[in-house]
XYZ file of C-alpha atoms in Angstrom:
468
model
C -61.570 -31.281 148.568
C -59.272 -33.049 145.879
C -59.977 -36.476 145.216
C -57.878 -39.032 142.916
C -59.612 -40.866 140.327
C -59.081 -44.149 138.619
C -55.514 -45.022 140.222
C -53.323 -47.486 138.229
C -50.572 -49.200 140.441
C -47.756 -47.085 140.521
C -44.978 -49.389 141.189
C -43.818 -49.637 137.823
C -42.566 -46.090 137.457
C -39.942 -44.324 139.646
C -40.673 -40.686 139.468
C -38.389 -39.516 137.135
C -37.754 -42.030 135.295
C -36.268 -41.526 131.249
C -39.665 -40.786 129.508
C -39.256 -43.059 126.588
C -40.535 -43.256 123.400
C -43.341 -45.763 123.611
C -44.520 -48.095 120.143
C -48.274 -47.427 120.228
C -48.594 -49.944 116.953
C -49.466 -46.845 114.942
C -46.550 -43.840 113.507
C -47.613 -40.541 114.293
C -49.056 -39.517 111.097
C -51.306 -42.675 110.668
C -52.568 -41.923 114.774
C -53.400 -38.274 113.917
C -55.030 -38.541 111.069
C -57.457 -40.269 112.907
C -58.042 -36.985 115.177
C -58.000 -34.705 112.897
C -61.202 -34.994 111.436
C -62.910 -34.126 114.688
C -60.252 -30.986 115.388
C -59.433 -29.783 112.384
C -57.830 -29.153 109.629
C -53.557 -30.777 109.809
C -51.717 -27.752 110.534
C -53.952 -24.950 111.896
C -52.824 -23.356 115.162
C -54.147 -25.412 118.243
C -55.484 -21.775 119.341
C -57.828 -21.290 116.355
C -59.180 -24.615 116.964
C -60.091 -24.146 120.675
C -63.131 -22.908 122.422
C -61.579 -21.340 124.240
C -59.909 -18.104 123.030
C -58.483 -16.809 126.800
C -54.948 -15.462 126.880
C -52.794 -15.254 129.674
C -51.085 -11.502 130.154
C -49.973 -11.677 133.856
C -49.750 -13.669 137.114
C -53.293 -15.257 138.030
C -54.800 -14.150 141.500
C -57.574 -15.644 143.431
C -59.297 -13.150 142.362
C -58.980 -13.932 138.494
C -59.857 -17.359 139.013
C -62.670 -16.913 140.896
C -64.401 -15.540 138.398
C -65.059 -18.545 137.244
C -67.115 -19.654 139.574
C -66.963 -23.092 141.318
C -64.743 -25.218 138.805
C -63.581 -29.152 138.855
C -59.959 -29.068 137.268
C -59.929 -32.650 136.074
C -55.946 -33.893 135.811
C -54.220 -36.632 134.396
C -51.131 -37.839 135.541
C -47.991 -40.330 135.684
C -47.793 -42.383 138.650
C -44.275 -41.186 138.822
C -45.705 -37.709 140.149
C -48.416 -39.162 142.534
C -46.482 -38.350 145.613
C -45.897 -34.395 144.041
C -49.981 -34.040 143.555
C -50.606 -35.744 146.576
C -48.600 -32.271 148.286
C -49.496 -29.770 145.651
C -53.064 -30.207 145.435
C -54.396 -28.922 148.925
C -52.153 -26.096 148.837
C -53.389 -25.207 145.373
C -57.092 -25.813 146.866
C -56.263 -23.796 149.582
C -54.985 -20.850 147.499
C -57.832 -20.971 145.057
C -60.861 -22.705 146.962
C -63.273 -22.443 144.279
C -61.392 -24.904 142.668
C -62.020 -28.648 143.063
C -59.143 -30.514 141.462
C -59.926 -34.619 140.384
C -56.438 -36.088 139.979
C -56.442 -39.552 137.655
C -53.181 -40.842 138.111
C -51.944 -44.057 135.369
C -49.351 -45.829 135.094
C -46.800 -44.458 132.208
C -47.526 -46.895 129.930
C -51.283 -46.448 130.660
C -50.817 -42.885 130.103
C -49.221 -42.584 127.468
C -51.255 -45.186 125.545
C -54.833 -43.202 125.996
C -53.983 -39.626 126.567
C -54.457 -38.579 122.726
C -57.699 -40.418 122.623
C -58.560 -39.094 125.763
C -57.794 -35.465 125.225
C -59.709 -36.105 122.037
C -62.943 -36.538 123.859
C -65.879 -34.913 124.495
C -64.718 -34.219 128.169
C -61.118 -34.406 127.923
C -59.172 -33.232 131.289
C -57.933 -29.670 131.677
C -54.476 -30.599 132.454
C -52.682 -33.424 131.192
C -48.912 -34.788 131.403
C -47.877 -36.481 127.542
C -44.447 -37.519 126.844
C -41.868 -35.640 124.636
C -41.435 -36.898 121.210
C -43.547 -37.589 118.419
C -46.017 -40.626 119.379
C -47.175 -38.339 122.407
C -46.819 -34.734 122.231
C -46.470 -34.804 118.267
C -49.742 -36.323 118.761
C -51.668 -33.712 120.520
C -50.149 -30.595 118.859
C -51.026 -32.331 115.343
C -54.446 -32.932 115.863
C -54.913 -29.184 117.925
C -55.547 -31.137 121.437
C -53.921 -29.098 123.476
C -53.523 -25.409 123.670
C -49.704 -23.313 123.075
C -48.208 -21.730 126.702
C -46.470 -18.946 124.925
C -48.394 -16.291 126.717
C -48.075 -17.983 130.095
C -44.733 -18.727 129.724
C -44.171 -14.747 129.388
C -46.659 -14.117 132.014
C -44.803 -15.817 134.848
C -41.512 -15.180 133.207
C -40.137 -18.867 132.268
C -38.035 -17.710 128.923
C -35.809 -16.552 132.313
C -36.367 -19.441 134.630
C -36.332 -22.666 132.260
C -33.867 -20.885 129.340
C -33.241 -23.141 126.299
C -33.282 -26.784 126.377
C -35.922 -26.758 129.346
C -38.262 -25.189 126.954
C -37.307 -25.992 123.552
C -38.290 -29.680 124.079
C -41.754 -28.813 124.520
C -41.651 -26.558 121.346
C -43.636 -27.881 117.748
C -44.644 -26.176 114.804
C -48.189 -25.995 114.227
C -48.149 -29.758 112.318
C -46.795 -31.535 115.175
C -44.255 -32.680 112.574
C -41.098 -30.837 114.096
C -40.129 -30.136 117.332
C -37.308 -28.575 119.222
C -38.777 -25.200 117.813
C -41.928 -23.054 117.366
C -45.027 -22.532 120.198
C -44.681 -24.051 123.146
C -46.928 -26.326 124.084
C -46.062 -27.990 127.349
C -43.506 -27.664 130.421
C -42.264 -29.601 133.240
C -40.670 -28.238 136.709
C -38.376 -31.269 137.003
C -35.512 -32.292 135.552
C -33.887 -36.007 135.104
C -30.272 -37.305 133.384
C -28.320 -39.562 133.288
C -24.728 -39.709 135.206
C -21.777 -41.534 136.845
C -22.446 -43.216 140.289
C -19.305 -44.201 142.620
C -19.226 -46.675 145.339
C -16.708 -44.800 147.273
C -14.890 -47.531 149.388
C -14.484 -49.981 146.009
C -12.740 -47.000 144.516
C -10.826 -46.335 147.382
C -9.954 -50.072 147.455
C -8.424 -49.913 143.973
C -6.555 -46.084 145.061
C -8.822 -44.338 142.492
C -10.186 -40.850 143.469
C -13.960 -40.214 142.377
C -13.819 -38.693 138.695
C -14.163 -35.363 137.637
C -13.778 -36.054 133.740
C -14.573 -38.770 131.463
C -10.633 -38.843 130.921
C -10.315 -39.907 134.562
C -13.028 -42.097 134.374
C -11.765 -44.250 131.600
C -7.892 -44.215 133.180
C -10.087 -45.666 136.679
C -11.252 -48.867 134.571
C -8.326 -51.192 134.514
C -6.847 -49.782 137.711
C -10.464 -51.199 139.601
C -10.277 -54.505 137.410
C -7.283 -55.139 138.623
C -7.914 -54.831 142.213
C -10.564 -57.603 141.801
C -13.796 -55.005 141.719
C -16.178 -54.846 138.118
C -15.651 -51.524 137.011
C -19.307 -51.236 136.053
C -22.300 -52.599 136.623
C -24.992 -52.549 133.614
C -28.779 -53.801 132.932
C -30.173 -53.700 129.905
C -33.010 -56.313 129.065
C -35.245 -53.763 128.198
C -32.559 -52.229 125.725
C -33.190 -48.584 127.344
C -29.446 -49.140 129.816
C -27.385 -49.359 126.913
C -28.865 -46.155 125.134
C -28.222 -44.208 128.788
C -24.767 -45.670 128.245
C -23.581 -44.580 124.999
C -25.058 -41.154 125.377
C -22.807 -41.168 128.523
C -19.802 -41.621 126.534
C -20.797 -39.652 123.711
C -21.386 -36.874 125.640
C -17.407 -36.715 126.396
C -16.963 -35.208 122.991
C -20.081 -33.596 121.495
C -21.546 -30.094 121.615
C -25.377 -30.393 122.993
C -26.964 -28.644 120.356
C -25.739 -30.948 117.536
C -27.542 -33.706 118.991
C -30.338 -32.003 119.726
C -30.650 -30.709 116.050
C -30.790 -34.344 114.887
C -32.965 -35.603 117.407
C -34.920 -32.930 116.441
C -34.736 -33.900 112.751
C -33.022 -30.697 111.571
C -31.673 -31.412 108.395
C -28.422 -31.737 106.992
C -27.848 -33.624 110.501
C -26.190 -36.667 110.457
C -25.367 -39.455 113.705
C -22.699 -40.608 111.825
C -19.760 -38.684 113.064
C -16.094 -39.242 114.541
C -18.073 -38.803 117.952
C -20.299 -41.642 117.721
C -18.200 -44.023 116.354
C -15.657 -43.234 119.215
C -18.245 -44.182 121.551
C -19.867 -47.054 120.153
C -15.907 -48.582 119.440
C -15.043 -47.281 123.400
C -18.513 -49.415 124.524
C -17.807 -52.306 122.475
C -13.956 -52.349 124.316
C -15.666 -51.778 127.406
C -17.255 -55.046 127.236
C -14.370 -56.921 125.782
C -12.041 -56.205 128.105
C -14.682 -57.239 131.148
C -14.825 -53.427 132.601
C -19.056 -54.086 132.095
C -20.634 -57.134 134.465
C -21.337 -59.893 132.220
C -24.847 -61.605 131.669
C -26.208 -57.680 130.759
C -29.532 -58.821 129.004
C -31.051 -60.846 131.220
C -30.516 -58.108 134.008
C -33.088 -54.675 134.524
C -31.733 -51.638 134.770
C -33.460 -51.304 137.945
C -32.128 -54.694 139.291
C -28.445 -53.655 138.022
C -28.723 -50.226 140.025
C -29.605 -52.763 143.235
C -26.834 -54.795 142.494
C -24.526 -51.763 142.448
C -25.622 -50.713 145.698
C -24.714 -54.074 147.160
C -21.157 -53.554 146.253
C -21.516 -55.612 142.801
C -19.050 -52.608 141.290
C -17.514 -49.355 141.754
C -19.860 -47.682 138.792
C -22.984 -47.250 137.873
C -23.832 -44.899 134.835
C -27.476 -44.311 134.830
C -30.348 -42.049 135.379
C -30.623 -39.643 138.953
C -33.397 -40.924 139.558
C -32.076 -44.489 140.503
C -30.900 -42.718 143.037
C -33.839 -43.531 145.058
C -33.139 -47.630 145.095
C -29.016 -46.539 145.474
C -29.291 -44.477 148.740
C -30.969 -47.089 151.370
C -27.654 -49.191 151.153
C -25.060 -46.745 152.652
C -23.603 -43.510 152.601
C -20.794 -44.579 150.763
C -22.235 -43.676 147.304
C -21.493 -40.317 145.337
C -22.940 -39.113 141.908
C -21.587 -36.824 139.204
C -21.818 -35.932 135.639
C -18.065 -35.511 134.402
C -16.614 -33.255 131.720
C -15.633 -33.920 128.397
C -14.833 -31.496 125.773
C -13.709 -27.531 126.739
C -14.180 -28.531 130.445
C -18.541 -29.070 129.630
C -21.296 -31.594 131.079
C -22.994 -33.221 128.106
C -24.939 -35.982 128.519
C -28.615 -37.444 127.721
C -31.472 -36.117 130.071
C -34.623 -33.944 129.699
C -37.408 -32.359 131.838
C -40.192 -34.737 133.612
C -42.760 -35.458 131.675
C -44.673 -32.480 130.409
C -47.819 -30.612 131.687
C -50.825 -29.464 128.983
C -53.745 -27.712 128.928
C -56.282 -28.886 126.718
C -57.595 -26.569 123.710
C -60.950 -27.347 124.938
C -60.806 -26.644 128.544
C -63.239 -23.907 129.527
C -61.165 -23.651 132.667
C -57.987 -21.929 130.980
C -57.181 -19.772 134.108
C -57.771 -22.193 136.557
C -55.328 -24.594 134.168
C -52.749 -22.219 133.879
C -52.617 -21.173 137.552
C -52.564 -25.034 138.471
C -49.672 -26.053 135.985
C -47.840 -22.478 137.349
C -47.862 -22.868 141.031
C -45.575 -26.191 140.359
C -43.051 -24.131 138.680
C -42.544 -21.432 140.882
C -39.344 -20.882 142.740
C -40.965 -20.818 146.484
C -42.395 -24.603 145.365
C -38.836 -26.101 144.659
C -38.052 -27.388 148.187
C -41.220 -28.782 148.809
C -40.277 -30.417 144.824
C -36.929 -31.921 146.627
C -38.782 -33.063 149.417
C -41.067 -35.838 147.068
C -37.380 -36.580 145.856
C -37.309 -34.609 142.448
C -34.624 -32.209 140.759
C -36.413 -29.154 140.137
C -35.154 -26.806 137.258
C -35.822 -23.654 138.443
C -32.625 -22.130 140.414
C -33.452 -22.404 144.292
C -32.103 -22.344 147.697
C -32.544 -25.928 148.171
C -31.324 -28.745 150.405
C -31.773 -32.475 150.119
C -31.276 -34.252 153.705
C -29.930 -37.123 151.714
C -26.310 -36.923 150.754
C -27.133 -38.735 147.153
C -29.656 -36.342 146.300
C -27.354 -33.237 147.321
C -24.817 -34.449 144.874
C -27.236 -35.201 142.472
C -29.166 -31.379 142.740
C -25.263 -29.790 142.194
C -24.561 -32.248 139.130
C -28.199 -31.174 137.679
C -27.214 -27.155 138.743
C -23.687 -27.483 136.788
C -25.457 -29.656 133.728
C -27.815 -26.617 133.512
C -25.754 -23.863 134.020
C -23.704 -25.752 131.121
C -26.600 -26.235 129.025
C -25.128 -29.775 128.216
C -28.912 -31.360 128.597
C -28.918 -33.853 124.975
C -32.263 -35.241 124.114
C -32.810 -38.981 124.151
C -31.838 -40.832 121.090
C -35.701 -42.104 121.021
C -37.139 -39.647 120.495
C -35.720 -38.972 117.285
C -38.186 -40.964 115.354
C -41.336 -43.677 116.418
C -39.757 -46.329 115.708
C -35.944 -45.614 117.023
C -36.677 -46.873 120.445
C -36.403 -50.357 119.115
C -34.251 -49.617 116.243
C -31.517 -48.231 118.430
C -31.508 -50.682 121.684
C -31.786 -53.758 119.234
C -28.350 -52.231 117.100
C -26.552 -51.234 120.197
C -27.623 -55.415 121.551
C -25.673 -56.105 118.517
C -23.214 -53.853 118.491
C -21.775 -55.099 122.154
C -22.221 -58.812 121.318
C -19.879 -58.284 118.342
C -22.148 -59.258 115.566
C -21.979 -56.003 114.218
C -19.141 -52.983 114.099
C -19.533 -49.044 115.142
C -20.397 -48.145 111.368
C -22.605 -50.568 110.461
C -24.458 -49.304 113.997
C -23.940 -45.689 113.174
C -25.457 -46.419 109.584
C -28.450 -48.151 110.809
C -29.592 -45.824 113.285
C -29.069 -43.004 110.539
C -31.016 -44.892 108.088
C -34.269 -44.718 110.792
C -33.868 -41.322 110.917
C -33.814 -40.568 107.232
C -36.738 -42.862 107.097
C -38.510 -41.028 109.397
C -37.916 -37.341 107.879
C -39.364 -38.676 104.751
C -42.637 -39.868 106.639
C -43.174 -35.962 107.655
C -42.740 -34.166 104.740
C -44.854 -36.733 102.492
């Protein structure tokens, strides 16, 4: 029987929510170096450093995993996924009963604070969730913590399933010091973005129709103003609103891959481009003109997508999964991710928060069967159910209307493979760096190239920090 261990309070992540980049007072190369000594040397392969030399060559059966005898599968995991374990677990007991899973669930700050040290101990769990970028995930692939999926992935055919972007942000080279390509290390069944949400009778108050295009979008703005309504509502005391925002409007004329080569810290990449400073001048205009509700910094994102749902304005650009506080007020809300350039979605989002298996676990199969069943095409309903957007391409139905329209924008944003990493994770330090320029930026105290220039500068930084 599954049990769940050491339970934070859960309330302060909404599953789905945009896995930041978190300031753990150390950089990533400072953090590491203090695991390394008890892992091995920087840069050999996670797999030469485990105990654990199993490889994965085809779909696990009972049968292979019972050969392990009676197992515990200890798991750690975000609160954010509590209600997905809490329906996973028995049917993965059920359909391999020698296992006894232990689920640990912390909050995401909690989690992403001790995971390295935890995985770094002497009984570290067999499964963990991290967090994509460098403070987390760099983390554990630098210091050999957790073990590459490679041979999974091609066991239970994923390369097909979760093609490109799903994948590639759970890829590192052996250092932990790039990512975006090499082994891959983690995965996650969900996916999460950010996108446009209508209040459907304030648009129809102002004769707008809902947009298809960011051109359509930005002609609905004074129309709405004028009819008395705030084009858009907007949070951002915790900084994190504004970055959904501007990746929102940058996304009208960028090609995913470019920014996911500079988040990625390819070089030769640069954030200052015609692009960016069309969206950080369009953002600043926003503001000035009044389309944005005033008094943004002192408001939550979560307690802006509230206010939205009580008719405060006809938009609200932010992540799918406020979906979940939008819904309860009325059916009169509809989501989408409009088009930009050649007719594309492109717009900041990412997978959940990714699963590991540690390099130490002596459980590999069990590991790899448990992190599998949640990926597999028969488990995406029951994924909709617990109010998630699963990746995988299903025959799925969401009873609420909200969540239908927000499973066909995540189908077309994946079909378009217009997924763009978040800005954050670019560097350990950016998550400040670019809220705190963008605070700026829309107050007026600074212009788009002095913010384009300072969030390059970061980045440079950064790149330096890896290669020294």
């Amino acid at each position: 029987m599954w049990s769940a261990l050491g339970q934070d309070d859960p309330s302060d992540q909404v599953p789905g929510g945009h896995v930041q980049t978190t300031r753990l007072g150390l950089g990533i190369l400072a953090a590491t170096a203090l695991l390394v000594t008890a892992c091995g040397a920087p840069g050999t392969p996670a797999t030469e450093r485990s105990a654990d030399a199993t490889t994965i060559d085809a779909p696990l059966t009972k049968e292979d995993v019972a050969k392990l005898g009676d197992v515990t599968l200890r798991v750690w995991a975000d609160s954010g996924d509590k209600a997905t374990l809490d329906h996973y677990v028995p049917r993965f007991e059920k359909d391999f009963p020698n296992v006894d899973v232990q689920v640990t669930i912390k909050s995401f700050d909690d989690l992403t604070k001790t995971v390295v040290n935890a995985m770094n101990g002497d009984n570290p769990p067999d499964v963990a969730q991290g967090n994509q970028g460098y403070q987390v995930d760099g983390a554990l692939v630098q210091a050999g913590l957790v073990r590459p999926l490679d041979d999974v992935a091609e066991a239970y055919g994923w390369a097909d399933d979760f093609e490109g972007y799903p994948l590639d942000q759970f890829r590192w080279n052996d250092k932990g010091t790039q990512w975006g390509s090499g082994k891959l290390y983690g995965i996650s069944p969900v996916t999460q973005y950010i996108g446009v949400f209508h209040n459907e009778r304030l648009l129809d108050k102002a004769g707008v129709r809902p947009p298809k295009t960011y051109e359509e979008l930005e002609a609905s703005l004074p129309k709405i103003a004028a009819s008395g309504t705030t084009p858009i509502e907007f949070g951002n005391s915790d900084k994190q609103a504004s970055m959904h925002l501007f990746g929102a409007l940058a996304g009208r004329c960028q090609a995913a891959d470019d920014v996911n080569d500079w988040v990625a810290g390819v070089k030769g990449t640069s954030f200052v481009d015609d692009c960016n400073r069309s969206a950080a001048g369009t953002l600043r205009d926003w503001v000035k003109k009044g389309y944005v509700s005033s008094g943004y910094d002192g408001v939550t994102m979560d307690d802006a997508a509230v206010r939205f749902a009580k008719g405060s304005a006809a938009y609200y650009i932010g992540g799918d999964w406020l979906a979940q506080q939008i819904s309860p007020h009325g059916k009169q809300f509809g989501f989408t991710v409009p088009t930009g350039a050649n007719d594309k979605r492109v717009i900041t989002g990412g997978s959940g928060m990714g699963w590991h298996i540690s390099a130490k676990s002596k459980s590999t199969e069990a590991a790899a069967a448990f992190i599998a069943g949640l990926h597999e095409a028969d488990y995406a309903q029951a994924l909709v159910d617990q109010v998630r957007v699963p990746i995988v391409e299903a025959d799925v139905k969401a009873e609420d209307p909200l969540l239908d329209d927000d499973l066909v924008a995540a189908r077309a944003l994946l079909d378009d493979n217009g997924q763009t990493a978040y800005l954050d994770w670019s560097t350990d330090t950016m998550y400040d760096e670019f809220g705190s320029r963008l605070q700026e930026l829309l107050a007026g105290r600074i212009g788009p190239d002095e913010f384009l220039r300072a969030v390059q500068e970061n980045w440079s930084a950064f790149q330096e920090t890896k290669t020294s």
